[in-house]
CSV table of C-alpha atoms in Angstrom, one decimal:
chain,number,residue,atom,x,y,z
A,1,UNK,CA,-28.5,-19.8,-15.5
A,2,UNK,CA,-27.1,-20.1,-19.0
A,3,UNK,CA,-26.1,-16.7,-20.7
A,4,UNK,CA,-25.7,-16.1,-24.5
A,5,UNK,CA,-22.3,-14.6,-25.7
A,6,UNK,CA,-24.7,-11.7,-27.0
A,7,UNK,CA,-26.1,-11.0,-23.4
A,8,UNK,CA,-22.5,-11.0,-21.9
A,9,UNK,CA,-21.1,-8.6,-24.3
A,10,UNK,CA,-24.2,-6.1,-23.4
A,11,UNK,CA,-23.4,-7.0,-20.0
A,12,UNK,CA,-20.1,-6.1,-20.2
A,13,UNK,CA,-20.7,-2.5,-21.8
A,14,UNK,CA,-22.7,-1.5,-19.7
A,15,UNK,CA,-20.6,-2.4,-16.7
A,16,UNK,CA,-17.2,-0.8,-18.6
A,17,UNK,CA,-19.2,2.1,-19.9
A,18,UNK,CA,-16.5,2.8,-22.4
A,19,UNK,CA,-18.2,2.9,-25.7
A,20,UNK,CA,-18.4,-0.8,-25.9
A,21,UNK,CA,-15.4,-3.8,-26.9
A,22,UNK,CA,-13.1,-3.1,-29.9
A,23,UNK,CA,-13.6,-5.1,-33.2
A,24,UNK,CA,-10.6,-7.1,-32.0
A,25,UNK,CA,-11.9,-7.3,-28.0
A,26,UNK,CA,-15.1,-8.4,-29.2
A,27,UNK,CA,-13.8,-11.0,-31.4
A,28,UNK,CA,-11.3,-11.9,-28.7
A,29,UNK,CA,-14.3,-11.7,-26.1
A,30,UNK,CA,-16.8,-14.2,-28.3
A,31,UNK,CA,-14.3,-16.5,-28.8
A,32,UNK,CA,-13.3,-17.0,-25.7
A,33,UNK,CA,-16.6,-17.4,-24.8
A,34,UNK,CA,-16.6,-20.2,-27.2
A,35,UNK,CA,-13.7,-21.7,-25.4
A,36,UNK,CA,-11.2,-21.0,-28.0
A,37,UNK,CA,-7.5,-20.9,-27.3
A,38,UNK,CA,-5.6,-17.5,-28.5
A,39,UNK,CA,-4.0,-19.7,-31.4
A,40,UNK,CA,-7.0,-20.7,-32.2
A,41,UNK,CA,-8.2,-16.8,-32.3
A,42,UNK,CA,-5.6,-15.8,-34.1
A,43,UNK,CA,-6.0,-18.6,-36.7
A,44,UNK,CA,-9.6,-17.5,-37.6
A,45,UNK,CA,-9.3,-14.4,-37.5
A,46,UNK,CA,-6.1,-13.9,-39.6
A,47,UNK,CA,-4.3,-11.5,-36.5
A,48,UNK,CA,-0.6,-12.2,-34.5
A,49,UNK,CA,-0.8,-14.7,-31.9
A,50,UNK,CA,1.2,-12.0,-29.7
A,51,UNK,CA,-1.0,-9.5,-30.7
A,52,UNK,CA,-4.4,-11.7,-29.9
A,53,UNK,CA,-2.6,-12.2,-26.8
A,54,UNK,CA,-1.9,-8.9,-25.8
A,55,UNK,CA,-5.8,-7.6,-26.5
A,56,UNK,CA,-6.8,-10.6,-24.4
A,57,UNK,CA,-4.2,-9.8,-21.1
A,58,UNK,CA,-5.5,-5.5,-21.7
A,59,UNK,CA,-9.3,-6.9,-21.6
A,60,UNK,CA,-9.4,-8.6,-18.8
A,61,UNK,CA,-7.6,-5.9,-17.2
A,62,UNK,CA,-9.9,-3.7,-17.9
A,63,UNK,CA,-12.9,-5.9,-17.0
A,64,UNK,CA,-10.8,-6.7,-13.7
A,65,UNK,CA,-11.4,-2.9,-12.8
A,66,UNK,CA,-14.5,-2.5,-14.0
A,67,UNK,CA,-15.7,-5.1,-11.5
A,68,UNK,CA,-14.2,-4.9,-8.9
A,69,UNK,CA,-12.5,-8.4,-9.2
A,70,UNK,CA,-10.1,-10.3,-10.2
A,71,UNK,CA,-10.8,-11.5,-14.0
A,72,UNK,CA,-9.0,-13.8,-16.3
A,73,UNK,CA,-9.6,-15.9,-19.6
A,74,UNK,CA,-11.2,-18.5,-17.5
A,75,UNK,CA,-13.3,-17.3,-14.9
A,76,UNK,CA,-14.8,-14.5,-17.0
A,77,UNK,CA,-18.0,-16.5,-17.4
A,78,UNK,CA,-18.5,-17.3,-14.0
A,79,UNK,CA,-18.3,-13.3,-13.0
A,80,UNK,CA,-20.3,-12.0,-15.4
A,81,UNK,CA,-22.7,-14.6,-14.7
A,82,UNK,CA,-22.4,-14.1,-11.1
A,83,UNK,CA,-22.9,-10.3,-11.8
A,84,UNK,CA,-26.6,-10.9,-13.6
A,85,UNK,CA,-27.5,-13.2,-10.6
A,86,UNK,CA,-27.1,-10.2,-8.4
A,87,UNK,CA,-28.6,-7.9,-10.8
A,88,UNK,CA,-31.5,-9.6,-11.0
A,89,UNK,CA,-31.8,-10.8,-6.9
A,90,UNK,CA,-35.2,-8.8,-5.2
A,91,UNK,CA,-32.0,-7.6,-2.9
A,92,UNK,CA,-30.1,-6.1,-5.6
A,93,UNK,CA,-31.2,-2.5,-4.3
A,94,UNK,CA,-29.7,-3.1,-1.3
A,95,UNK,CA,-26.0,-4.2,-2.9
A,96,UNK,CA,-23.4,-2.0,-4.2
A,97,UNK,CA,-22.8,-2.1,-7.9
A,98,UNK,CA,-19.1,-3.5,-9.1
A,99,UNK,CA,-18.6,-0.3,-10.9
A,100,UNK,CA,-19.3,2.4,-7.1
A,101,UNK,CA,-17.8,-0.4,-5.2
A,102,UNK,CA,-14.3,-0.7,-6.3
A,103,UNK,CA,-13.2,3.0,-7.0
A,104,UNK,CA,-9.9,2.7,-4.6
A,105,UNK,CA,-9.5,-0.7,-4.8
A,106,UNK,CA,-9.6,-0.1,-8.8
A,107,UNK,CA,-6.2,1.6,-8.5
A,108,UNK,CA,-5.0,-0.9,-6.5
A,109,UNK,CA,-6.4,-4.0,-8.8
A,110,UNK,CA,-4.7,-2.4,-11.7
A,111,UNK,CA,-1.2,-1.9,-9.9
A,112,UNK,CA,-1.0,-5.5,-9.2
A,113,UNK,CA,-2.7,-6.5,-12.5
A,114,UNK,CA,0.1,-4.6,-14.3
A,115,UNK,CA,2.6,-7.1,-12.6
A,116,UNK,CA,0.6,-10.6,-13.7
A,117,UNK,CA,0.2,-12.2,-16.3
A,118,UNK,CA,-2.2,-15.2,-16.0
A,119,UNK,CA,-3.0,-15.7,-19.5
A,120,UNK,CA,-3.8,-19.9,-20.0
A,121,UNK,CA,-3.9,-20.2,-15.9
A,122,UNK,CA,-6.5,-23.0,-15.7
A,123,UNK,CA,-9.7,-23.1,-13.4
A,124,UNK,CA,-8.4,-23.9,-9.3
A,125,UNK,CA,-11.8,-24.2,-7.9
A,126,UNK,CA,-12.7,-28.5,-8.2
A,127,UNK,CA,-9.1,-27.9,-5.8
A,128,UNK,CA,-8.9,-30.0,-3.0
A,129,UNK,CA,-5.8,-31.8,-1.0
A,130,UNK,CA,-2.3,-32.1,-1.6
A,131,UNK,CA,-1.8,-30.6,1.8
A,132,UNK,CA,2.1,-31.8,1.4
A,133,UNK,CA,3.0,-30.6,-1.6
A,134,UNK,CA,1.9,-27.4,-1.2
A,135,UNK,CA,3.8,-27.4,1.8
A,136,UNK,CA,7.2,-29.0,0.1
A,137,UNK,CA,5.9,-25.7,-2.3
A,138,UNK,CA,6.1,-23.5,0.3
A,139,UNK,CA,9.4,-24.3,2.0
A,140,UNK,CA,11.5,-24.9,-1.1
A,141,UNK,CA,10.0,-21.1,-3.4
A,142,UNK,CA,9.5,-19.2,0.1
A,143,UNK,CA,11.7,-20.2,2.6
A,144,UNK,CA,14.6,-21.8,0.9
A,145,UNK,CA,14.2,-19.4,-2.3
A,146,UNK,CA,15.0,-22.1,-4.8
A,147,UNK,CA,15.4,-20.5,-8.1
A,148,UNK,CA,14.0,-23.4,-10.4
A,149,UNK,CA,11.5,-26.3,-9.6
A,150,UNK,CA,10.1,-29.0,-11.6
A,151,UNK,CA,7.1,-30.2,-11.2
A,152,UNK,CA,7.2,-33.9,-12.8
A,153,UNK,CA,5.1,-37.3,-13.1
A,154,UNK,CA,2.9,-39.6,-14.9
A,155,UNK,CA,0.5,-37.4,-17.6
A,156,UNK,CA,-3.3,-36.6,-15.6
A,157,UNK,CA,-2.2,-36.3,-12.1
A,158,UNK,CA,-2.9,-33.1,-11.1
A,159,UNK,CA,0.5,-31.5,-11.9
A,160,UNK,CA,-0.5,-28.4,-13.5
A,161,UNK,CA,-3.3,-28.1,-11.0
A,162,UNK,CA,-1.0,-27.9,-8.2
A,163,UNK,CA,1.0,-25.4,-9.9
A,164,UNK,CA,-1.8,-23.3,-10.5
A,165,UNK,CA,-3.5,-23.6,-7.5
A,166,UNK,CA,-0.4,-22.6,-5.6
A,167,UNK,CA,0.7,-19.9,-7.8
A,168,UNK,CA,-2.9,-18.3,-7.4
A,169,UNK,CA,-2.3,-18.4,-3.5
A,170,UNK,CA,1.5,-17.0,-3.8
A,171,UNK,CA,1.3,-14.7,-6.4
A,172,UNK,CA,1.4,-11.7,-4.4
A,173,UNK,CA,4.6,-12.7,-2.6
A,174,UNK,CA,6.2,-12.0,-5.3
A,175,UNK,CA,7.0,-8.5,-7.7
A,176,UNK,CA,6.0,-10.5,-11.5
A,177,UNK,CA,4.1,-13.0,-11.8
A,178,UNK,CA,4.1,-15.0,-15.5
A,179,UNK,CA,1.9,-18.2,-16.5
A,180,UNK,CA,2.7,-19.8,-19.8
A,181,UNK,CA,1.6,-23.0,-21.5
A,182,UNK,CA,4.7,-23.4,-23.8
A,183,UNK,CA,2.5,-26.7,-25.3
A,184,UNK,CA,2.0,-25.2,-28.2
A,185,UNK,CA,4.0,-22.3,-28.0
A,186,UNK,CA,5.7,-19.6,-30.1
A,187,UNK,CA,9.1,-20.0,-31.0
A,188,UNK,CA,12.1,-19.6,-28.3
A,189,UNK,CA,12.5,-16.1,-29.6
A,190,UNK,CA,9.4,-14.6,-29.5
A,191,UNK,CA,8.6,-16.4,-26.3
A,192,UNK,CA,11.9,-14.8,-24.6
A,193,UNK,CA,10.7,-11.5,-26.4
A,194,UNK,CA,6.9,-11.3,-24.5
A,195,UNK,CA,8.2,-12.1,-21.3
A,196,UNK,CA,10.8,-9.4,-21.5
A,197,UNK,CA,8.3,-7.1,-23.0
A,198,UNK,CA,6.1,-7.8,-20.1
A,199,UNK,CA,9.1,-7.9,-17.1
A,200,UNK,CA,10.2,-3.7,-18.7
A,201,UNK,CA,6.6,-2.8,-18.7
A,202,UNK,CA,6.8,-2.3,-22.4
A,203,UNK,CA,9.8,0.2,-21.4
A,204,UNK,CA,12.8,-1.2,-23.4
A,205,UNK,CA,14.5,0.1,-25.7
A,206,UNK,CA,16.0,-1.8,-28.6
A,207,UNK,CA,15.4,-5.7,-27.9
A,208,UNK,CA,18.3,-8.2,-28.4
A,209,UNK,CA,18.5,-10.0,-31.9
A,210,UNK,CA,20.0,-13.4,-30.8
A,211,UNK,CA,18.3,-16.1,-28.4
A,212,UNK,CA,21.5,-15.9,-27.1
A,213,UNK,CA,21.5,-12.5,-26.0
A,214,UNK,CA,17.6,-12.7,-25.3
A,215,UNK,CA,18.0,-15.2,-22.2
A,216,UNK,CA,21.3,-12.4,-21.0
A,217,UNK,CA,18.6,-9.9,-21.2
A,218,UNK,CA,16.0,-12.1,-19.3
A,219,UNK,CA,18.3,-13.0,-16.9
A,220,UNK,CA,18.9,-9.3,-16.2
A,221,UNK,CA,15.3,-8.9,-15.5
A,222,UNK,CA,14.5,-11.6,-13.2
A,223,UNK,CA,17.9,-10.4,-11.1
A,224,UNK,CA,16.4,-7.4,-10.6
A,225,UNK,CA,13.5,-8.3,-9.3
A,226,UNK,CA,11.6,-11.3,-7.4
A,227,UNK,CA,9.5,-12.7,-10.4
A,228,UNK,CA,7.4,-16.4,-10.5
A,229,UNK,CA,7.9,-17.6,-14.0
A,230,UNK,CA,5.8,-20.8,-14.7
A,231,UNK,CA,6.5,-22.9,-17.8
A,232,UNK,CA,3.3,-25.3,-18.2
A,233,UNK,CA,4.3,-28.5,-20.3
A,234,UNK,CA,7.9,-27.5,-20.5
């Protein structure tokens, strides 16, 4: 069932029952749709890549609550068109809606959602295999805690697939989770400065001025605390 971008966004306001998306969510929300990138957002629309960025990670958070799922820049079509299906089924009477169903798990979706940041994590779900790896995966991040692991090979063998796919399966093992596709990425420093902004919960004080001092104060984070950090195209 193919849905326009103008039948999700009424679908999605009347699931959030907030007042409806924000000029910048709705932008952020029909471009997506459109299968933009966020630098590709913010170069239409004229905004901050980090501030694109940050609308996008507080939208699906707030979609992810609303129903009563997990919800991401790519698998936002598939829910919402998974949520008219069942709107629309004879049986639909007999179901619980996303928005009654997930009152206490809500609260505990938007703990853990607080603590990930999937951002450009790309679609698991054509997954299939690699039974060893994800077991070499497993011993070397879980049992032997290896602090830094490179994923390397020829270009279009599955590498970030793998990554992704085991990261979506792990990602509660550990306290922060962080997904970045450094491809086409910022520069070092603001980079260094969103992560860090993301690890304090937006709770630091006066951030350092030198990349220098930026890794020290990343370093300091990631010490404190058991945090998956995945560079994509490093």
């Amino acid at each position: 069932m193919k849905i326009s971008v103008e039948e999700a966004i009424e679908i999605v306001e009347s699931v959030t029952q907030q007042g409806g998306l924000s000029k910048v969510q709705e932008i952020v929300f029909r471009q997506c749709w459109e299968g933009c990138s966020y630098q590709e957002i913010a170069r239409k629309s004229g905004y901050q890549l980090g501030y694109i960025r940050d609308v996008g990670h507080k939208l699906w958070q707030s979609l992810s609550r609303a129903f009563g799922q997990k919800i991401t820049k790519t698998n936002f079509q598939r829910a919402i068109k998974q949520y008219q299906i069942t709107a629309l089924s004879p049986k639909n009477e007999t179901q619980t809606s996303p928005t009654s169903a997930c009152n206490l798990p809500s609260v505990q979706l938007s703990t853990v959602s607080q603590r990930q940041d999937w951002q450009e994590k790309i679609d698991v779900s054509t997954f299939f295999g690699r039974t060893t790896e994800l077991s070499h995966l497993e011993q070397w991040m879980i049992s032997d805690r290896c602090r830094v692991i490179s994923l390397y090979g020829m270009p279009g063998i599955g590498k970030t697939l793998l990554a992704a796919f085991y990261a979506e399966q792990m990602q509660y093992k550990f306290e922060y989770f962080i997904w970045r596709n450094v491809r086409n990425a910022q520069p070092i420093r603001e980079l260094l400065t969103e992560i860090i902004l993301f690890l304090s919960q937006r709770q630091i004080g006066e951030l350092p001025q030198t990349t220098d001092d930026l890794i020290s104060c990343l370093m300091k984070y990631l010490r404190q605390h058991r945090c998956l950090l995945i560079l994509e195209d490093v």
